[in-house]
Amino acid sequence: MRLFMTHRKNAPIPVAAARAGFSTATGYRISHDPRAPSEKHVPRERRRPDPLAAVFDTEVVPMLEVCPGLRPVAVFEELMRRHPGLGTGVRRTLERRIRQWRALHGPEREVIFRQTHEPGRMGLSDFTDMAGSGVMVAGEMLSHRLYHFRLAFSGFEHAHVVLGGESFVALAAGLQDALWTLGGAPREHRSDSLSAAFRNLAPEVEEDWTARYHALCGHYGMAASRNNRGVAHENGTIEVAHNHLKRVVEDALLLRGSRDFDTIAEYRRFVDELIGRRNARNRKRIDAERAVLRLLPPRRAEDGEETMVTVTSSGGFMLRRVFYTVPSRLIGHRLRVRLHDDRLEVFLGGTPLMTLPRGRGYGDRRRAHVVDYRHVIHALRAKPMALPGLVYRDQLFPRDAYRRLYDAAMEALPERAACKLVVGALAIAHERGCEADLAALIDASLDAGDLPALATIQARFQPDPEALPQVTVTMAPLSVYDALTDATPVEGAAI
């Protein structure tokens, strides 16, 4: 058009149009109206009356100004309550109008600043809930989380199965496992806010946990940081990786064909193998970042939480709403207990005594019991009638066969005889070290419809002392050893 207008200054319309590559008709049209076609377009006006004209500025806008976070559906429901005649067909119109109003007059929104990650600078930790995975251990649903560690630059990952909730103990154990597997430490470590771990804690306890977290990071020379509560994108590098990890676990479970594992250790090996394959794909980037990581200290930091307990006359101690049995000789003693996510380490002073599996007192079973029948069987053998009303009777039986024996004996025998049979069987299992074999015998008898007798069990696993062979040892007189010193050496023999 500009070329046509230039030629038009010195030539008639047909000539100027030909020089500009236009037809003569187009040349005459441009001469009459030189505006571009976009400038001639007449804006489309509303084809029907605005259904919100009477309420948007007077009612909707004040609601949005007073409550900036109000959802459009809530505004719509309020308008329907005030003006039933509007009709439900205005909902989409209202949502578009609110969206447009907020774009022009709404509050400023949060901006996410994408970051450039340097090798060796940032490592991140978080927990992800695996309740929907359907994983089972020994036929029972496993309620657990995964502690997830990731390097921001190379994508190195480490996952640790956590049986309890989010806690400093689980964070410390998982983080240190990740660092020692990696062989180095980044300059900075960021975790989530641990809001689940800090919930319902006294302020002084939360401050103590925060100090312990900074001390743990300081042990490895890392600067400690935590993202703000409720701001998940500050930990976005690992939040996004959670979804990928869960999909990988789900795919592997489907390929495995079963979600049931025999032990927790088997499930942990399963997760470790998945993480190992993911890290193998990033080996070059991980090796490049490993070269600039900080050196590890000579030893790990203590990742357990210590407390003191007293063994009561019940033959155990209470800790975090869980009762644990210990050998009765410890009644009255003060024990030092080191709590880990999946176990308790028990000390008498500085002497290690035993390791107990950690129990959980959550949900309906607010008070749980971790019982080892070997700790109390000697006392229960002297008081077998204590068995029916024992508060931890169900946890006393080491295998399901002994529980079946108790139920069958209580139905078939008088209470005293039934208790004597069950307690006697448990005593033999402990004294003769035949817990599994005795359980197999009990199952076979009950499946056949028979109730095993205590005499039969004793005959099978507790031999009669009179039937044992008598061994007679004849001591040789010391004089016979004198012949050894009088022997003449053989010529050429070494002495």
mmCIF file of N, CA and C in Angstrom, residues 30-107:
data_model
loop_
_atom_site.group_PDB
_atom_site.id
_atom_site.type_symbol
_atom_site.label_atom_id
_atom_site.label_comp_id
_atom_site.label_asym_id
_atom_site.label_seq_id
_atom_site.Cartn_x
_atom_site.Cartn_y
_atom_site.Cartn_z
ATOM 1 N N ILE A 30 -8.276 1.853 -2.720
ATOM 2 C CA ILE A 30 -7.309 2.414 -1.763
ATOM 3 C C ILE A 30 -7.308 3.933 -1.845
ATOM 4 N N SER A 31 -7.509 4.481 -3.039
ATOM 5 C CA SER A 31 -7.520 5.938 -3.179
ATOM 6 C C SER A 31 -8.690 6.564 -2.436
ATOM 7 N N HIS A 32 -9.830 5.850 -2.428
ATOM 8 C CA HIS A 32 -10.977 6.379 -1.712
ATOM 9 C C HIS A 32 -10.864 6.209 -0.194
ATOM 10 N N ASP A 33 -10.215 5.142 0.257
ATOM 11 C CA ASP A 33 -10.088 4.887 1.710
ATOM 12 C C ASP A 33 -8.747 4.202 1.971
ATOM 13 N N PRO A 34 -7.708 4.985 2.314
ATOM 14 C CA PRO A 34 -6.352 4.409 2.465
ATOM 15 C C PRO A 34 -6.149 3.608 3.759
ATOM 16 N N ARG A 35 -7.163 3.395 4.599
ATOM 17 C CA ARG A 35 -6.987 2.645 5.842
ATOM 18 C C ARG A 35 -6.760 1.159 5.560
ATOM 19 N N ALA A 36 -5.983 0.550 6.440
ATOM 20 C CA ALA A 36 -5.747 -0.888 6.322
ATOM 21 C C ALA A 36 -7.014 -1.662 6.671
ATOM 22 N N PRO A 37 -7.167 -2.901 6.180
ATOM 23 C CA PRO A 37 -8.391 -3.674 6.479
ATOM 24 C C PRO A 37 -8.611 -3.869 7.979
ATOM 25 N N SER A 38 -7.524 -4.032 8.750
ATOM 26 C CA SER A 38 -7.693 -4.212 10.191
ATOM 27 C C SER A 38 -8.244 -2.976 10.863
ATOM 28 N N GLU A 39 -7.989 -1.805 10.251
ATOM 29 C CA GLU A 39 -8.501 -0.564 10.834
ATOM 30 C C GLU A 39 -9.954 -0.321 10.477
ATOM 31 N N LYS A 40 -10.437 -1.017 9.470
ATOM 32 C CA LYS A 40 -11.827 -0.841 9.057
ATOM 33 C C LYS A 40 -12.777 -1.782 9.800
ATOM 34 N N HIS A 41 -12.183 -2.766 10.563
ATOM 35 C CA HIS A 41 -13.028 -3.766 11.223
ATOM 36 C C HIS A 41 -13.857 -3.109 12.325
ATOM 37 N N VAL A 42 -15.126 -3.370 12.309
ATOM 38 C CA VAL A 42 -16.027 -2.822 13.305
ATOM 39 C C VAL A 42 -16.136 -3.818 14.460
ATOM 40 N N PRO A 43 -15.794 -3.418 15.695
ATOM 41 C CA PRO A 43 -15.875 -4.358 16.838
ATOM 42 C C PRO A 43 -17.268 -4.964 16.945
ATOM 43 N N ARG A 44 -17.266 -6.301 17.247
ATOM 44 C CA ARG A 44 -18.540 -6.989 17.395
ATOM 45 C C ARG A 44 -19.182 -6.593 18.717
ATOM 46 N N GLU A 45 -20.386 -6.179 18.663
ATOM 47 C CA GLU A 45 -21.104 -5.780 19.857
ATOM 48 C C GLU A 45 -21.829 -6.980 20.457
ATOM 49 N N ARG A 46 -22.251 -6.820 21.700
ATOM 50 C CA ARG A 46 -22.960 -7.894 22.385
ATOM 51 C C ARG A 46 -24.241 -8.222 21.643
ATOM 52 N N ARG A 47 -24.464 -9.529 21.449
ATOM 53 C CA ARG A 47 -25.628 -9.978 20.709
ATOM 54 C C ARG A 47 -26.842 -10.202 21.604
ATOM 55 N N ARG A 48 -26.612 -10.268 22.913
ATOM 56 C CA ARG A 48 -27.733 -10.418 23.838
ATOM 57 C C ARG A 48 -27.423 -9.591 25.076
ATOM 58 N N PRO A 49 -28.407 -9.275 25.862
ATOM 59 C CA PRO A 49 -28.173 -8.451 27.051
ATOM 60 C C PRO A 49 -27.227 -9.142 28.036
ATOM 61 N N ASP A 50 -26.440 -8.343 28.708
ATOM 62 C CA ASP A 50 -25.512 -8.865 29.711
ATOM 63 C C ASP A 50 -26.300 -9.338 30.923
ATOM 64 N N PRO A 51 -26.259 -10.663 31.255
ATOM 65 C CA PRO A 51 -27.057 -11.138 32.406
ATOM 66 C C PRO A 51 -26.479 -10.711 33.744
ATOM 67 N N LEU A 52 -25.202 -10.243 33.752
ATOM 68 C CA LEU A 52 -24.575 -9.853 35.011
ATOM 69 C C LEU A 52 -24.435 -8.342 35.154
ATOM 70 N N ALA A 53 -25.023 -7.616 34.240
ATOM 71 C CA ALA A 53 -24.849 -6.157 34.258
ATOM 72 C C ALA A 53 -25.351 -5.540 35.556
ATOM 73 N N ALA A 54 -26.399 -6.071 36.124
ATOM 74 C CA ALA A 54 -26.994 -5.450 37.309
ATOM 75 C C ALA A 54 -26.325 -5.874 38.609
ATOM 76 N N VAL A 55 -25.492 -6.935 38.577
ATOM 77 C CA VAL A 55 -24.957 -7.450 39.837
ATOM 78 C C VAL A 55 -23.427 -7.475 39.885
ATOM 79 N N PHE A 56 -22.751 -7.453 38.742
ATOM 80 C CA PHE A 56 -21.300 -7.666 38.790
ATOM 81 C C PHE A 56 -20.592 -6.517 39.499
ATOM 82 N N ASP A 57 -20.821 -5.288 39.066
ATOM 83 C CA ASP A 57 -20.122 -4.161 39.680
ATOM 84 C C ASP A 57 -20.625 -3.865 41.084
ATOM 85 N N THR A 58 -21.881 -4.105 41.338
ATOM 86 C CA THR A 58 -22.454 -3.726 42.632
ATOM 87 C C THR A 58 -22.310 -4.814 43.698
ATOM 88 N N GLU A 59 -22.253 -6.081 43.300
ATOM 89 C CA GLU A 59 -22.210 -7.160 44.287
ATOM 90 C C GLU A 59 -20.975 -8.047 44.151
ATOM 91 N N VAL A 60 -20.628 -8.432 42.924
ATOM 92 C CA VAL A 60 -19.506 -9.365 42.742
ATOM 93 C C VAL A 60 -18.185 -8.687 43.047
ATOM 94 N N VAL A 61 -17.962 -7.502 42.491
ATOM 95 C CA VAL A 61 -16.693 -6.805 42.702
ATOM 96 C C VAL A 61 -16.440 -6.523 44.183
ATOM 97 N N PRO A 62 -17.412 -6.029 44.952
ATOM 98 C CA PRO A 62 -17.149 -5.862 46.390
ATOM 99 C C PRO A 62 -16.763 -7.155 47.088
ATOM 100 N N MET A 63 -17.390 -8.283 46.704
ATOM 101 C CA MET A 63 -16.997 -9.560 47.318
ATOM 102 C C MET A 63 -15.561 -9.912 46.995
ATOM 103 N N LEU A 64 -15.138 -9.697 45.757
ATOM 104 C CA LEU A 64 -13.764 -10.009 45.357
ATOM 105 C C LEU A 64 -12.763 -9.086 46.020
ATOM 106 N N GLU A 65 -13.125 -7.854 46.249
ATOM 107 C CA GLU A 65 -12.204 -6.921 46.892
ATOM 108 C C GLU A 65 -12.030 -7.244 48.373
ATOM 109 N N VAL A 66 -13.107 -7.644 49.023
ATOM 110 C CA VAL A 66 -13.020 -7.966 50.444
ATOM 111 C C VAL A 66 -12.358 -9.328 50.661
ATOM 112 N N CYS A 67 -12.664 -10.290 49.822
ATOM 113 C CA CYS A 67 -12.119 -11.659 49.940
ATOM 114 C C CYS A 67 -11.409 -12.027 48.646
ATOM 115 N N PRO A 68 -10.133 -11.643 48.484
ATOM 116 C CA PRO A 68 -9.434 -11.902 47.221
ATOM 117 C C PRO A 68 -9.338 -13.389 46.875
ATOM 118 N N GLY A 69 -9.323 -14.273 47.885
ATOM 119 C CA GLY A 69 -9.178 -15.692 47.613
ATOM 120 C C GLY A 69 -10.485 -16.419 47.380
ATOM 121 N N LEU A 70 -11.588 -15.717 47.286
ATOM 122 C CA LEU A 70 -12.897 -16.339 47.120
ATOM 123 C C LEU A 70 -12.988 -17.043 45.770
ATOM 124 N N ARG A 71 -13.464 -18.289 45.783
ATOM 125 C CA ARG A 71 -13.569 -19.055 44.552
ATOM 126 C C ARG A 71 -14.774 -18.600 43.731
ATOM 127 N N PRO A 72 -14.666 -18.657 42.389
ATOM 128 C CA PRO A 72 -15.815 -18.251 41.555
ATOM 129 C C PRO A 72 -17.063 -19.063 41.834
ATOM 130 N N VAL A 73 -16.918 -20.357 42.166
ATOM 131 C CA VAL A 73 -18.097 -21.166 42.429
ATOM 132 C C VAL A 73 -18.818 -20.683 43.680
ATOM 133 N N ALA A 74 -18.055 -20.180 44.676
ATOM 134 C CA ALA A 74 -18.692 -19.641 45.869
ATOM 135 C C ALA A 74 -19.447 -18.357 45.544
ATOM 136 N N VAL A 75 -18.871 -17.518 44.675
ATOM 137 C CA VAL A 75 -19.564 -16.298 44.250
ATOM 138 C C VAL A 75 -20.853 -16.660 43.507
ATOM 139 N N PHE A 76 -20.747 -17.680 42.648
ATOM 140 C CA PHE A 76 -21.932 -18.101 41.884
ATOM 141 C C PHE A 76 -23.044 -18.589 42.815
ATOM 142 N N GLU A 77 -22.693 -19.404 43.790
ATOM 143 C CA GLU A 77 -23.705 -19.917 44.713
ATOM 144 C C GLU A 77 -24.340 -18.799 45.517
ATOM 145 N N GLU A 78 -23.539 -17.804 45.903
ATOM 146 C CA GLU A 78 -24.093 -16.675 46.643
ATOM 147 C C GLU A 78 -25.046 -15.862 45.780
ATOM 148 N N LEU A 79 -24.698 -15.672 44.494
ATOM 149 C CA LEU A 79 -25.589 -14.948 43.590
ATOM 150 C C LEU A 79 -26.881 -15.715 43.375
ATOM 151 N N MET A 80 -26.800 -17.056 43.272
ATOM 152 C CA MET A 80 -28.014 -17.854 43.111
ATOM 153 C C MET A 80 -28.909 -17.733 44.346
ATOM 154 N N ARG A 81 -28.289 -17.603 45.512
ATOM 155 C CA ARG A 81 -29.094 -17.436 46.730
ATOM 156 C C ARG A 81 -29.780 -16.085 46.746
ATOM 157 N N ARG A 82 -29.040 -15.046 46.288
ATOM 158 C CA ARG A 82 -29.619 -13.697 46.307
ATOM 159 C C ARG A 82 -30.579 -13.471 45.152
ATOM 160 N N HIS A 83 -30.238 -14.016 43.978
ATOM 161 C CA HIS A 83 -31.026 -13.754 42.767
ATOM 162 C C HIS A 83 -31.339 -15.075 42.077
ATOM 163 N N PRO A 84 -32.315 -15.805 42.539
ATOM 164 C CA PRO A 84 -32.638 -17.100 41.919
ATOM 165 C C PRO A 84 -33.010 -16.987 40.451
ATOM 166 N N GLY A 85 -33.430 -15.827 40.029
ATOM 167 C CA GLY A 85 -33.846 -15.686 38.639
ATOM 168 C C GLY A 85 -32.709 -15.598 37.648
ATOM 169 N N LEU A 86 -31.481 -15.496 38.092
ATOM 170 C CA LEU A 86 -30.363 -15.404 37.146
ATOM 171 C C LEU A 86 -30.238 -16.664 36.298
ATOM 172 N N GLY A 87 -30.471 -17.813 36.866
ATOM 173 C CA GLY A 87 -30.350 -19.059 36.119
ATOM 174 C C GLY A 87 -28.928 -19.612 36.182
ATOM 175 N N THR A 88 -28.825 -20.938 36.075
ATOM 176 C CA THR A 88 -27.510 -21.585 36.194
ATOM 177 C C THR A 88 -26.642 -21.391 34.958
ATOM 178 N N GLY A 89 -27.220 -20.885 33.866
ATOM 179 C CA GLY A 89 -26.438 -20.718 32.635
ATOM 180 C C GLY A 89 -25.421 -19.607 32.683
ATOM 181 N N VAL A 90 -25.410 -18.807 33.749
ATOM 182 C CA VAL A 90 -24.473 -17.689 33.825
ATOM 183 C C VAL A 90 -23.174 -18.073 34.525
ATOM 184 N N ARG A 91 -23.050 -19.348 34.938
ATOM 185 C CA ARG A 91 -21.862 -19.717 35.715
ATOM 186 C C ARG A 91 -20.579 -19.509 34.917
ATOM 187 N N ARG A 92 -20.494 -20.032 33.693
ATOM 188 C CA ARG A 92 -19.267 -19.876 32.902
ATOM 189 C C ARG A 92 -19.002 -18.417 32.580
ATOM 190 N N THR A 93 -20.051 -17.657 32.315
ATOM 191 C CA THR A 93 -19.877 -16.222 32.062
ATOM 192 C C THR A 93 -19.303 -15.534 33.293
ATOM 193 N N LEU A 94 -19.819 -15.890 34.471
ATOM 194 C CA LEU A 94 -19.312 -15.311 35.711
ATOM 195 C C LEU A 94 -17.855 -15.691 35.940
ATOM 196 N N GLU A 95 -17.475 -16.937 35.682
ATOM 197 C CA GLU A 95 -16.088 -17.356 35.883
ATOM 198 C C GLU A 95 -15.146 -16.592 34.963
ATOM 199 N N ARG A 96 -15.531 -16.423 33.686
ATOM 200 C CA ARG A 96 -14.685 -15.656 32.759
ATOM 201 C C ARG A 96 -14.580 -14.201 33.187
ATOM 202 N N ARG A 97 -15.692 -13.634 33.640
ATOM 203 C CA ARG A 97 -15.681 -12.227 34.044
ATOM 204 C C ARG A 97 -14.799 -12.026 35.280
ATOM 205 N N ILE A 98 -14.866 -12.959 36.243
ATOM 206 C CA ILE A 98 -14.026 -12.856 37.438
ATOM 207 C C ILE A 98 -12.556 -13.008 37.071
ATOM 208 N N ARG A 99 -12.257 -13.953 36.195
ATOM 209 C CA ARG A 99 -10.869 -14.144 35.769
ATOM 210 C C ARG A 99 -10.323 -12.883 35.105
ATOM 211 N N GLN A 100 -11.132 -12.270 34.260
ATOM 212 C CA GLN A 100 -10.697 -11.044 33.592
ATOM 213 C C GLN A 100 -10.538 -9.901 34.589
ATOM 214 N N TRP A 101 -11.482 -9.798 35.556
ATOM 215 C CA TRP A 101 -11.383 -8.719 36.551
ATOM 216 C C TRP A 101 -10.113 -8.879 37.383
ATOM 217 N N ARG A 102 -9.788 -10.112 37.797
ATOM 218 C CA ARG A 102 -8.587 -10.335 38.588
ATOM 219 C C ARG A 102 -7.316 -10.050 37.792
ATOM 220 N N ALA A 103 -7.348 -10.310 36.483
ATOM 221 C CA ALA A 103 -6.182 -9.983 35.667
ATOM 222 C C ALA A 103 -5.950 -8.484 35.593
ATOM 223 N N LEU A 104 -7.019 -7.701 35.678
ATOM 224 C CA LEU A 104 -6.891 -6.250 35.570
ATOM 225 C C LEU A 104 -6.792 -5.561 36.929
ATOM 226 N N HIS A 105 -7.507 -6.063 37.917
ATOM 227 C CA HIS A 105 -7.590 -5.361 39.191
ATOM 228 C C HIS A 105 -7.227 -6.214 40.397
ATOM 229 N N GLY A 106 -6.941 -7.496 40.207
ATOM 230 C CA GLY A 106 -6.672 -8.377 41.324
ATOM 231 C C GLY A 106 -5.306 -8.138 41.961
ATOM 232 N N PRO A 107 -5.028 -8.816 43.066
ATOM 233 C CA PRO A 107 -3.736 -8.637 43.754
ATOM 234 C C PRO A 107 -2.592 -9.256 42.961
#
